[in-house]
Short mmCIF file of C-alpha atoms in Angstrom, two decimals:
data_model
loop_
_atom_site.label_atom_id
_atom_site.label_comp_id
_atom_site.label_asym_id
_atom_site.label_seq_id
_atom_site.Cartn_x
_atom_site.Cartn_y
_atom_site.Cartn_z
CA UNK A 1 -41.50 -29.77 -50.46
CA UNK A 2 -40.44 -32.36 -53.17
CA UNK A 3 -37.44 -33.32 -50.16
CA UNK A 4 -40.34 -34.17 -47.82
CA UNK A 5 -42.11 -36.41 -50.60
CA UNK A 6 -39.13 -38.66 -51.37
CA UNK A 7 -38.28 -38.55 -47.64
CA UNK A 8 -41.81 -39.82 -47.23
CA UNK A 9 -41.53 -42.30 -50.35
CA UNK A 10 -38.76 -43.56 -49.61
CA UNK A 11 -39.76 -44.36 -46.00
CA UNK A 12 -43.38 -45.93 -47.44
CA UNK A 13 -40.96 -48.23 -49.20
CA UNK A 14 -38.76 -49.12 -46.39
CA UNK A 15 -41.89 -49.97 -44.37
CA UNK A 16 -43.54 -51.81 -47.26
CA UNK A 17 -40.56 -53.81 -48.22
CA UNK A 18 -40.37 -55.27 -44.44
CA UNK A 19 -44.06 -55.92 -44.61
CA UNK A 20 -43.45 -58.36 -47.73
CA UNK A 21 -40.36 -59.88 -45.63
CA UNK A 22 -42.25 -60.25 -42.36
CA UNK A 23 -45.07 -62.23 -44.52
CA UNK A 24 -42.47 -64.48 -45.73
CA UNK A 25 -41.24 -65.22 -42.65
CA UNK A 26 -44.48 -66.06 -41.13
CA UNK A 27 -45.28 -68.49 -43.69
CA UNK A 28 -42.04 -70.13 -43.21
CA UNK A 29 -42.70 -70.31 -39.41
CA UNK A 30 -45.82 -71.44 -39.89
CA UNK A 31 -44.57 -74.50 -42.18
CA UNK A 32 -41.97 -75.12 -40.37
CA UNK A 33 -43.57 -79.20 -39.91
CA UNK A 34 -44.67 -79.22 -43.04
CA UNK A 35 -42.92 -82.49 -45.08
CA UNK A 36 -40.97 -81.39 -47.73
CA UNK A 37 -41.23 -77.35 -47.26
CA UNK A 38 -38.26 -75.16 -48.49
CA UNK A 39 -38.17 -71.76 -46.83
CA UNK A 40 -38.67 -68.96 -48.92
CA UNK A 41 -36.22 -66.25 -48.85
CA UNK A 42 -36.35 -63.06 -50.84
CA UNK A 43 -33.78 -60.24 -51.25
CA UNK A 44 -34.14 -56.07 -51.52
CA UNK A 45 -33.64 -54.50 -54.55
CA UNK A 46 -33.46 -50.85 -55.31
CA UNK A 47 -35.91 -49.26 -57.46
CA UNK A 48 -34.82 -47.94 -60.39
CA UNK A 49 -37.47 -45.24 -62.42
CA UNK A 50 -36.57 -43.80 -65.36
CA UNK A 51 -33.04 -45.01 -65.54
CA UNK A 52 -32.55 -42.99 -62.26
CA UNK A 53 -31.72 -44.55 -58.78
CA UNK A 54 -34.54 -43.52 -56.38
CA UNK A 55 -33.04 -44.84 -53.32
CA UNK A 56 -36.17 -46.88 -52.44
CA UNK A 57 -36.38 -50.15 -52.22
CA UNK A 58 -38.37 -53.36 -52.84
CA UNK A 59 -38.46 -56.76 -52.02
CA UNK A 60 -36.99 -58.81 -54.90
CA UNK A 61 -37.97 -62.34 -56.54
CA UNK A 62 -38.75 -65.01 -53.89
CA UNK A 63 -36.33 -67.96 -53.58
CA UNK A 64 -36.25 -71.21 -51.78
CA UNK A 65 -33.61 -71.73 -49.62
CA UNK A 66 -31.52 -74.92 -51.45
CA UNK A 67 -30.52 -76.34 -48.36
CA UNK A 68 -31.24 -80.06 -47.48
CA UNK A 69 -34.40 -80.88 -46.02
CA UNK A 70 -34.01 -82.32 -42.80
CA UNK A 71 -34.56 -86.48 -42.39
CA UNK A 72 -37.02 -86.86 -40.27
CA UNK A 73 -37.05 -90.72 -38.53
CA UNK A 74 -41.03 -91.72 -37.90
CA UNK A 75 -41.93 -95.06 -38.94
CA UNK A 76 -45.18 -94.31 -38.53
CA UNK A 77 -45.97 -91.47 -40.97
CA UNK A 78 -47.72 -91.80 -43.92
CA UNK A 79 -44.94 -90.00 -46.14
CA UNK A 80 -41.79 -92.47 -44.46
CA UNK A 81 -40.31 -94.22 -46.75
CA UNK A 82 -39.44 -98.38 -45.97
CA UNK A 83 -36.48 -96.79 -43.67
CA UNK A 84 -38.58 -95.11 -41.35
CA UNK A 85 -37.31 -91.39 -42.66
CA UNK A 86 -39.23 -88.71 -44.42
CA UNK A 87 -38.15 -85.49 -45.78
CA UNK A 88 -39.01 -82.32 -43.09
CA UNK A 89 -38.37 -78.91 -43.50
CA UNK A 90 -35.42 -76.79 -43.27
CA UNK A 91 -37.03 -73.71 -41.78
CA UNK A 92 -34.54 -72.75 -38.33
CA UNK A 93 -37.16 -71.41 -36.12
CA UNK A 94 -34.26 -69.65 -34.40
CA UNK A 95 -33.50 -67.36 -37.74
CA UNK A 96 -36.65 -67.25 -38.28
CA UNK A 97 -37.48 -65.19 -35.01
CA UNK A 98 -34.53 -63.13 -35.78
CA UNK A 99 -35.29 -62.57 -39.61
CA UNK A 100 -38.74 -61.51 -37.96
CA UNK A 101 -37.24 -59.51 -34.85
CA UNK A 102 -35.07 -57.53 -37.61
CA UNK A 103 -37.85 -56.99 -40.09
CA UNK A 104 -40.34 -55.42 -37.09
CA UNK A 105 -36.98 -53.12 -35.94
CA UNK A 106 -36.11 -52.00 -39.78
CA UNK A 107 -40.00 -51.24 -40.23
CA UNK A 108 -40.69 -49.16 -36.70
CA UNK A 109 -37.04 -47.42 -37.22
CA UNK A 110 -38.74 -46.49 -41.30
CA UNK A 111 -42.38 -45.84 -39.60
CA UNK A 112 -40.39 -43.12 -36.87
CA UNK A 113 -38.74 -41.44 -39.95
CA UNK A 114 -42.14 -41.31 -42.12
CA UNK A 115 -43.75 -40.04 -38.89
CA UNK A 116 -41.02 -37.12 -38.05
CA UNK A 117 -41.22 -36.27 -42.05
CA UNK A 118 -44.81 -35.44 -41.87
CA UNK A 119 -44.23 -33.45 -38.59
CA UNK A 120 -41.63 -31.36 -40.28
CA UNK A 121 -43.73 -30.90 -43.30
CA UNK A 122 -46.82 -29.74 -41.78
CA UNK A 123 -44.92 -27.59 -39.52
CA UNK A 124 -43.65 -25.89 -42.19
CA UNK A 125 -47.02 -25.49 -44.08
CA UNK A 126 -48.19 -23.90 -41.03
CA UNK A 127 -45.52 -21.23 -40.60
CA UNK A 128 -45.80 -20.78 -44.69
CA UNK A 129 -49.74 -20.42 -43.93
CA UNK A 130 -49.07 -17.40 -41.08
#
């Protein structure tokens, strides 16, 4: 049974660690016309217990991305300076919808694996049961 348990851990973290990305990536679609907004970026890391590699993972330390913002020419705005520019973002909606699009396909393909885990494990409970 302790197979099916890390199967099942690890897959909790899979799903959990893509939850934590997709969050990040909705904030950083969701400021993507925010003045002066760096997008926030974060990396996996694998969990370590005891010394021992588990195998499951985590969402590491969150980062902004160092890229330049984006001058944005509107005379009008408060923020513009006596050029007519302001600082933007430098959130790409486009990789944003495909950070997002690969987060919701790593967490479904991690969900179908925790789901066929428990299956298999209470299949075999009930033939250990008869």
């Amino acid at each position: 049974m302790s197979d099916f348990s890390n199967a099942l851990s690890l897959s909790a973290s899979g799903m959990k660690a893509q939850a934590a990305r997709l969050r990040h990536v909705s904030e950083n679609i969701a400021n993507a016309n925010t003045p002066g907004y760096h997008r926030k970026t974060a990396a996996f890391e694998e969990v370590v217990a005891e010394g021992q590699r588990t195998g499951a993972v985590a969402l590491g330390p969150v980062t902004l991305d160092p890229r330049a913002l984006e001058r944005v020419y509107d005379p009008g705005h408060p923020l513009a300076d006596d050029a007519g520019y302001y600082d933007g973002s430098n959130v790409d909606l486009v990789l944003e919808i495909a950070d997002a699009r690969e987060a919701q396909r790593s967490y479904d393909a991690n969900l179908r694996m925790f789901d066929q885990t428990r299956q298999m494990s209470s299949s075999l409970l009930d033939l250990l049961r008869r």
